Coordinates of C-alpha atoms and ligand atoms in Angstrom, one line a residue:
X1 CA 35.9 -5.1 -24.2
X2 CA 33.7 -1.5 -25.2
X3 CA 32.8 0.4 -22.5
X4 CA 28.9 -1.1 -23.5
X5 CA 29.9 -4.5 -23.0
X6 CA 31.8 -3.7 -19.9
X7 CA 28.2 -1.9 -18.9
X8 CA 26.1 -5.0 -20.0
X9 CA 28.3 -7.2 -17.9
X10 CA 28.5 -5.1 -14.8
X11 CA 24.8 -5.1 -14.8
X12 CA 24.4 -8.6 -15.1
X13 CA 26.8 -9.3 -12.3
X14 CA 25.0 -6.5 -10.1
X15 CA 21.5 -8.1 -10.6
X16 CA 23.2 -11.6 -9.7
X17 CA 25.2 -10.3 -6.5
X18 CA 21.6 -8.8 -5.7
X19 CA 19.7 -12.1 -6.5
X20 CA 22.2 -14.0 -4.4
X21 CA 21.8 -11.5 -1.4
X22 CA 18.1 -12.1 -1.5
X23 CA 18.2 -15.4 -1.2
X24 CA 20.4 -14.8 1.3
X25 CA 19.0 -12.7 3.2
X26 CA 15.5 -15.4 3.2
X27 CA 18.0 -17.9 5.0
X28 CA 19.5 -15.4 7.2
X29 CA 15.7 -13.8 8.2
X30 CA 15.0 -13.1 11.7
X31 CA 11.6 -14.7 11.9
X32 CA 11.4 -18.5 11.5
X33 CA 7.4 -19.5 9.9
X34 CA 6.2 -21.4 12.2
X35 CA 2.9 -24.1 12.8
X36 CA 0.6 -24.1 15.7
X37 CA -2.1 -27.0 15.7
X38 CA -5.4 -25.3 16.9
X39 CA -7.6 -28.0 16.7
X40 CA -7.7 -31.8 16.0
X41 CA -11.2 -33.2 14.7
X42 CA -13.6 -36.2 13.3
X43 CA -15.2 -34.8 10.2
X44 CA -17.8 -36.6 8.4
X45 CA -18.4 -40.6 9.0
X46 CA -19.1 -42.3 6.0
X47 CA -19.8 -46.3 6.0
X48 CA -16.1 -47.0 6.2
X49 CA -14.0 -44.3 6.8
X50 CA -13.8 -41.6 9.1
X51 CA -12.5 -38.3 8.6
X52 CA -9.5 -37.0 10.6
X53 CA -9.4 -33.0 10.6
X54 CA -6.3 -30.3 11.7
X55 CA -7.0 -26.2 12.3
X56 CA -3.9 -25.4 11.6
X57 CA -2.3 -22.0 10.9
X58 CA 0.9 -21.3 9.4
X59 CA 2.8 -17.7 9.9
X60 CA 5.2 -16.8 7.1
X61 CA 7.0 -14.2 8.2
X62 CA 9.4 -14.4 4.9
X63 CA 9.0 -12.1 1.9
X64 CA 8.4 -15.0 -0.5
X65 CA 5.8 -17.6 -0.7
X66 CA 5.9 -20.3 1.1
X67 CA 4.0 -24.0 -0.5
X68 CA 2.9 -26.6 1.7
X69 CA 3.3 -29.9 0.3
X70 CA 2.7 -32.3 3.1
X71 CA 1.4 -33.3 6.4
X72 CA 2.6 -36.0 8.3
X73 CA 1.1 -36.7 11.7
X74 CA 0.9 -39.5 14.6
X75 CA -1.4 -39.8 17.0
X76 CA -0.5 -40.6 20.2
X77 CA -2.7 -42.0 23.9
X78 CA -1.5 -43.3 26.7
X79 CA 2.3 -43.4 25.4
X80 CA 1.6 -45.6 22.4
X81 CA 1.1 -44.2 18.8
X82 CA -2.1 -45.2 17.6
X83 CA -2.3 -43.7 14.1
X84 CA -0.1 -42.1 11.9
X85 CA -0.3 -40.8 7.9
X86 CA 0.0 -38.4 5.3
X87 CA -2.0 -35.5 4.1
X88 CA -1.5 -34.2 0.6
X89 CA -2.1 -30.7 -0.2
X90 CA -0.6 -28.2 -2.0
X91 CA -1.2 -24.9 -0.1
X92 CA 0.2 -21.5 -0.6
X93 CA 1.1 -19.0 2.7
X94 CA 1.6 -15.5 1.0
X95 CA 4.7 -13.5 2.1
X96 CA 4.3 -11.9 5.5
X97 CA 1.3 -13.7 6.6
X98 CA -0.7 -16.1 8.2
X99 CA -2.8 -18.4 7.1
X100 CA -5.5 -20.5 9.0
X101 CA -6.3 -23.8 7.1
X102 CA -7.9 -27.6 7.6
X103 CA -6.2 -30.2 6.5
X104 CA -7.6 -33.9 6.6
X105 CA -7.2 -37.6 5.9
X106 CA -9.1 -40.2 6.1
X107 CA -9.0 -43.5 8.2
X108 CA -11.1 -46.5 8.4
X109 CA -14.0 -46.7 11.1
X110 CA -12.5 -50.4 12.4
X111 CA -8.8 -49.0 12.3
X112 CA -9.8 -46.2 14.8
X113 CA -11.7 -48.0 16.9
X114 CA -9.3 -51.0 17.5
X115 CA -6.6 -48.7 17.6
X116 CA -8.1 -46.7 20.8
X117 CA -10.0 -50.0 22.5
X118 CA -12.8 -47.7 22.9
X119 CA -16.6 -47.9 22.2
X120 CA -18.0 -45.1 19.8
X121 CA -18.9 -42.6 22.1
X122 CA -16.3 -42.5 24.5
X123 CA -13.7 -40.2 25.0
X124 CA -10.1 -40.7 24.8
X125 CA -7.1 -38.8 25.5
X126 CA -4.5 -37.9 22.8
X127 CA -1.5 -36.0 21.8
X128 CA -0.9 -34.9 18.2
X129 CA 2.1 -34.7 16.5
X130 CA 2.7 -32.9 13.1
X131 CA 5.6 -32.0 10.9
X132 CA 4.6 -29.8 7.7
X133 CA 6.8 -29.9 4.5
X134 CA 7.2 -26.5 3.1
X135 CA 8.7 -25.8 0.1
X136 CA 10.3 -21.8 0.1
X137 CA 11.8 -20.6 -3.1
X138 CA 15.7 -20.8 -3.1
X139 CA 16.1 -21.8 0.5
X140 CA 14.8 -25.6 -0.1
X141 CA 12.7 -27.3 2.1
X142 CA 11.1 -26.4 5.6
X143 CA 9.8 -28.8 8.2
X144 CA 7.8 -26.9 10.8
X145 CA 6.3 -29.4 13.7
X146 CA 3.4 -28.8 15.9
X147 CA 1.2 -30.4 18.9
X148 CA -1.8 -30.4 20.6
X149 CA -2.6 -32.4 23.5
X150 CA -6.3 -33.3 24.1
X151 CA -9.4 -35.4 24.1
X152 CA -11.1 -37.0 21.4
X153 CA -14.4 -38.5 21.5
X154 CA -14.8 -41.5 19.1
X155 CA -17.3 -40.9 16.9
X156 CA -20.5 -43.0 16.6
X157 CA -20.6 -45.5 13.7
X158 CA -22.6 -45.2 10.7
X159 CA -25.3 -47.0 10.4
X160 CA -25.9 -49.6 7.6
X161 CA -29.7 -51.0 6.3
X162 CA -29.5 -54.6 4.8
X163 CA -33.0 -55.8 3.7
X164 CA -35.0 -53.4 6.0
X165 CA -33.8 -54.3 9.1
X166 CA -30.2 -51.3 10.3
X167 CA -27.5 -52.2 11.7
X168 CA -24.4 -50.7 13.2
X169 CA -21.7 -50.7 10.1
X170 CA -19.0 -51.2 12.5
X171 CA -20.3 -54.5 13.7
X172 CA -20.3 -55.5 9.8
X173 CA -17.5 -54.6 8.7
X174 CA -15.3 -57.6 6.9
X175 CA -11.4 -58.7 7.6
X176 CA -10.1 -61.7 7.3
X177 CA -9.0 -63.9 9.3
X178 CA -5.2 -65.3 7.6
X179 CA -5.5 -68.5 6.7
X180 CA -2.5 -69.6 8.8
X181 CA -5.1 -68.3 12.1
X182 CA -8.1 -70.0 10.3
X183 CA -5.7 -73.6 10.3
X184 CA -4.9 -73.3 14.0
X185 CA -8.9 -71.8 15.0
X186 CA -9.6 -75.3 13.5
X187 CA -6.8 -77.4 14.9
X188 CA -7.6 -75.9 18.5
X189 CA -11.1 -76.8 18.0
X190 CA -10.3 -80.6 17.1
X191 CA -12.8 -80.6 14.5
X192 CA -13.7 -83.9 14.0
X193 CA -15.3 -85.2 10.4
X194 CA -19.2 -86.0 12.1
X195 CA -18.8 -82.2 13.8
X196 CA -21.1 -79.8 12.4
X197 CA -19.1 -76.3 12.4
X198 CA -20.9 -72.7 12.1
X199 CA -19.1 -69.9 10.7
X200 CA -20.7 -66.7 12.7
X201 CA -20.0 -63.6 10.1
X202 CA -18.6 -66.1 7.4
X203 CA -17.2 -63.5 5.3
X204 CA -15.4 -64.6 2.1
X205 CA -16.3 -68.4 3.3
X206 CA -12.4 -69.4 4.3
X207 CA -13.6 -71.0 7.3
X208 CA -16.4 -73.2 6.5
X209 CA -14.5 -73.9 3.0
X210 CA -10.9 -74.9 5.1
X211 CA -13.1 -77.0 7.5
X212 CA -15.0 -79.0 5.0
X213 CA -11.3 -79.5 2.9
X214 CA -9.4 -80.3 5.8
X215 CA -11.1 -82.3 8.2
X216 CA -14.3 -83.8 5.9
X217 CA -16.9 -82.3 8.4
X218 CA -20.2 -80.4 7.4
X219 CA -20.1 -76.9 8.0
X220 CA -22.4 -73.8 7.8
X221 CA -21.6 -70.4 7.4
X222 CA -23.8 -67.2 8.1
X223 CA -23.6 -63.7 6.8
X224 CA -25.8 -60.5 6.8
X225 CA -24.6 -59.2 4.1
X226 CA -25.4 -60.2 0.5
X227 CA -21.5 -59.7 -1.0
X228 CA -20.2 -61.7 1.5
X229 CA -22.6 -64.6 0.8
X230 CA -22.0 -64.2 -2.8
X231 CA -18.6 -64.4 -2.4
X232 CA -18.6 -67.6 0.6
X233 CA -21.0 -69.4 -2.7
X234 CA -18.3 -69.1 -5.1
X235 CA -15.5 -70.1 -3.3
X236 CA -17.2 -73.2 -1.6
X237 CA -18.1 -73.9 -5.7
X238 CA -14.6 -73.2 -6.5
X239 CA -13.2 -75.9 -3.8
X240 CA -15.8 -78.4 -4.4
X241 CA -17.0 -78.5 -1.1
X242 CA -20.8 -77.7 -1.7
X243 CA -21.7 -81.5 -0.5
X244 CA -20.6 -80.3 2.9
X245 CA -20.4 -76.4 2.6
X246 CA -24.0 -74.6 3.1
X247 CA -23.9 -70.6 3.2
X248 CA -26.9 -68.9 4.4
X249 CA -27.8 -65.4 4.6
X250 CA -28.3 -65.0 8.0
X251 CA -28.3 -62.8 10.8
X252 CA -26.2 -64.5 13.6
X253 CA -28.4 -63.3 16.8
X254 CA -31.4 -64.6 15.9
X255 CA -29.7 -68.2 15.6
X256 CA -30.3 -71.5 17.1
X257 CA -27.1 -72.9 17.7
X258 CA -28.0 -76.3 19.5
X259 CA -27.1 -78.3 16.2
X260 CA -23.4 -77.1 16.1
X261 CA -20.3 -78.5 17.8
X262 CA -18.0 -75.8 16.5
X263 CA -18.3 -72.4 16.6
X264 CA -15.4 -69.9 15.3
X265 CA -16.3 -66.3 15.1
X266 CA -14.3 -63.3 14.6
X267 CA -16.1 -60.2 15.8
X268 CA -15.9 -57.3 18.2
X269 CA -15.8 -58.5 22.0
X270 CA -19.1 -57.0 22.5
X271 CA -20.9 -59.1 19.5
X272 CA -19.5 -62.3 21.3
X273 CA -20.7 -61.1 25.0
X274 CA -24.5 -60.7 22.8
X275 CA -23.9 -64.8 21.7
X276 CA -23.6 -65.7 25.2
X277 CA -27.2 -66.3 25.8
X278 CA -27.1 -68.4 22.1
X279 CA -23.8 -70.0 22.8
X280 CA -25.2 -71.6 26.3
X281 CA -27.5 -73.4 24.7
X282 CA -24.8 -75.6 22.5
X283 CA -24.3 -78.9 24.0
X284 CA -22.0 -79.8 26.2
X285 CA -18.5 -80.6 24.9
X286 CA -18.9 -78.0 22.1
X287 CA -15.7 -75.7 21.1
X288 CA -16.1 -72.3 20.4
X289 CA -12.9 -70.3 19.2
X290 CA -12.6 -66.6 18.4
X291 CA -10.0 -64.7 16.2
X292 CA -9.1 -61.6 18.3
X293 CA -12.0 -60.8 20.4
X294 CA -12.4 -63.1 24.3
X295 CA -16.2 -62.7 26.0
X296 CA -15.7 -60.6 28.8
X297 CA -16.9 -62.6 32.0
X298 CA -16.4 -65.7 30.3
X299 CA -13.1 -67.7 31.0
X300 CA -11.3 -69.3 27.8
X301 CA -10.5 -72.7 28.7
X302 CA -6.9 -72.1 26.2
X303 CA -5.6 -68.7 24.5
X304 CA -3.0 -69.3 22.1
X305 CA -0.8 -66.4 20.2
X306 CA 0.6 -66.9 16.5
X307 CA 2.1 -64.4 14.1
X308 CA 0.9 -64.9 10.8
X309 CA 3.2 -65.2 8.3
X310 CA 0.7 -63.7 6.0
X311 CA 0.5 -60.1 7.6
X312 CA 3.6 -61.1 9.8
X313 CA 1.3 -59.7 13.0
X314 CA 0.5 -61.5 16.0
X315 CA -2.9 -63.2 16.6
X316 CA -4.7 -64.6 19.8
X317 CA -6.7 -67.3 19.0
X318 CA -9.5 -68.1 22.2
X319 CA -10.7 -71.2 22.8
X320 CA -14.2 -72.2 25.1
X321 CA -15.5 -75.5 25.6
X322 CA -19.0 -75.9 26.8
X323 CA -20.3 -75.9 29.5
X324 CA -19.4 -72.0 29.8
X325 CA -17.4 -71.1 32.7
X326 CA -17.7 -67.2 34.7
X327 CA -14.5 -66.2 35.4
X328 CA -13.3 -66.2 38.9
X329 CA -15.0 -64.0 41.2
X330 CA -17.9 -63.2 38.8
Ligands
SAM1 C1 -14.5 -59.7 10.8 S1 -15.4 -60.5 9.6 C2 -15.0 -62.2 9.8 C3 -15.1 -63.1 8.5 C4 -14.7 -64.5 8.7 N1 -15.4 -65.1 9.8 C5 -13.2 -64.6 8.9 O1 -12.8 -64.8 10.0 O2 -12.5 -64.5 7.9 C6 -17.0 -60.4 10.4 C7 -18.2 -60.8 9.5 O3 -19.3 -60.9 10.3 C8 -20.4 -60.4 9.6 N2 -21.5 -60.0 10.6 C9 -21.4 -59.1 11.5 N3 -22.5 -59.0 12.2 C10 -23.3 -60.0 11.7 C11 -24.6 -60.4 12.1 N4 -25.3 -59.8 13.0 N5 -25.2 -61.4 11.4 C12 -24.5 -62.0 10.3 N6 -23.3 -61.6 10.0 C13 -22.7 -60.6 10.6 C14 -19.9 -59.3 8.7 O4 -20.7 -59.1 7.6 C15 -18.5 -59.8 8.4 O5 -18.5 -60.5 7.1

């Protein structure tokens, strides 16, 4: 080997002993970076979704750059996790400094509102939990965690206009009910072939459309909004039920429910507590059942709990027969 080729390689192996230290000496560094959660916050409420904001700040006390490629957080109140997810960003913390920045996701109106129990409004406590993905040059991956412990105050639903008249989007918003719950709301109710069943928020149209297949009976279903009717029409055309089937565009509170004598509803607790004044004026013997939601006040005369095997969670079906009966003590 010439002394120049001795030289060239010396060099190289200098510059690669040096490389190696640095990285290193990143590993080895005194100061960890670290994540402090300064604030947890609803953004902007849009029909559906609400946004869920973090202040936080990030300290990079290395001399290389430091990239932020993911948020995961949970939400916690009263010892149960009510909401977890991810949050995407690619972010970069300089060398040697800090950096102060929002990151956010977004989470459906209804899914943060049945999560917490709560009314829009109110305030609830919360603790939450965050690990951050950093990516740092050479030394791999860094998860930093942070938490805040606060309160939250739910924020107040959007509002939604359908043919003039505003309502609160929350109170309209569709999920269906699996059809493994819709076959036992029905069984539960004994639905009988001369019964005359309303669907109260009919949605797609499953209920009516099951009723009239199943059992033979006549059945109406009732829906504010226009793509739910739409969509209730084509599937009672698509079962060949319109004979029985009627779907009218409808809103449910200014009803007259005297004709019915079956009633199944899946709405908020608070939309079945408005019914009551409606739903005493069904004759006696009637069967109302509700997906999810009891009447506060109002005792069930059966509550039976399924897991669907469609979304494998558990369901409580309520079941009132007229004459409505207080609850003890009310
Ligand atoms: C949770 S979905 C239930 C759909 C269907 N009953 C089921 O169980 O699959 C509630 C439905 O009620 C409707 N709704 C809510 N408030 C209403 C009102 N005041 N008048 C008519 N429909 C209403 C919504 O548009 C939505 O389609």
């Amino acid at each position: 080997m010439t002394f120049l080729q001795r030289l060239i390689l010396s060099s190289v192996l200098t510059a690669v002993f040096f490389a190696g230290c640095e990285t290193t000496r990143d590993i080895q560094y005194d100061l960890e970076p670290a994540a402090h959660l300064e604030a947890m916050w609803f953004g902007g409420v849009e029909l559906d979704y609400v946004t869920v904001l973090f202040d936080v700040e990030i300290d990079n006390p290395y001399p290389v750059s430091l990239s932020l490629q993911r948020l995961r957080y949970a939400l916690v109140s009263d010892g149960h996790t009510f909401l977890t997810g991810t949050a995407l960003d690619n972010v970069t913390v300089p060398p040697n400094t800090k950096k102060a920045l929002t990151l956010s996701d977004q989470v459906t109106y209804v899914r943060l509102l049945r999560a917490l129990g709560g009314e829009p409004g109110s305030t609830i406590p919360f603790k939450a939990e965050l690990t951050l993905s950093l990516d740092a040059p050479r030394s791999g991956w860094i998860n930093l965690h942070a938490e805040k412990e606060g309160d939250i105050i739910l924020p107040e639903s959007p509002e939604i206009n359908v043919e003039g008249i505003t309502y609160n989007a929350v109170d309209v918003v569709y999920v269906p009910t699996p059809q493994d719950v819709v076959d036992k709301m029905l069984e539960m109710a004994e639905v009988k072939k001369d019964d005359l069943v309303y669907d109260l928020g009919c949605g797609d149209g499953r209920i009516v459309v099951t009723a009239a297949r199943r059992y033979g009976c006549k059945a109406i279903g009732f829906d504010l909004d226009p793509r739910r009717v739409e969509e209730s029409l084509e599937n009672v055309q698509k079962n060949n039920v319109g004979h029985l089937v009627e779907i009218e565009q409808k809103d449910i509170f200014t009803l007259d429910l005297s004709k019915a004598d079956v009633i199944t509803l899946f709405l908020l607790s608070r939309l079945n507590v408005k019914l009551i004044p409606q739903l005493e004026k069904l004759k006696p013997g009637s069967r109302i059942v509700s997906h999810s939601f009891a009447m506060e006040d109002i005792k069930p005369d059966k509550v039976v709990t399924l897991i669907s095997r469609e979304d494998k969670s558990e369901h409580t079906i309520y079941l009132w027969v007229t004459p409505l009966k207080k609850e003890a003590g009310e």
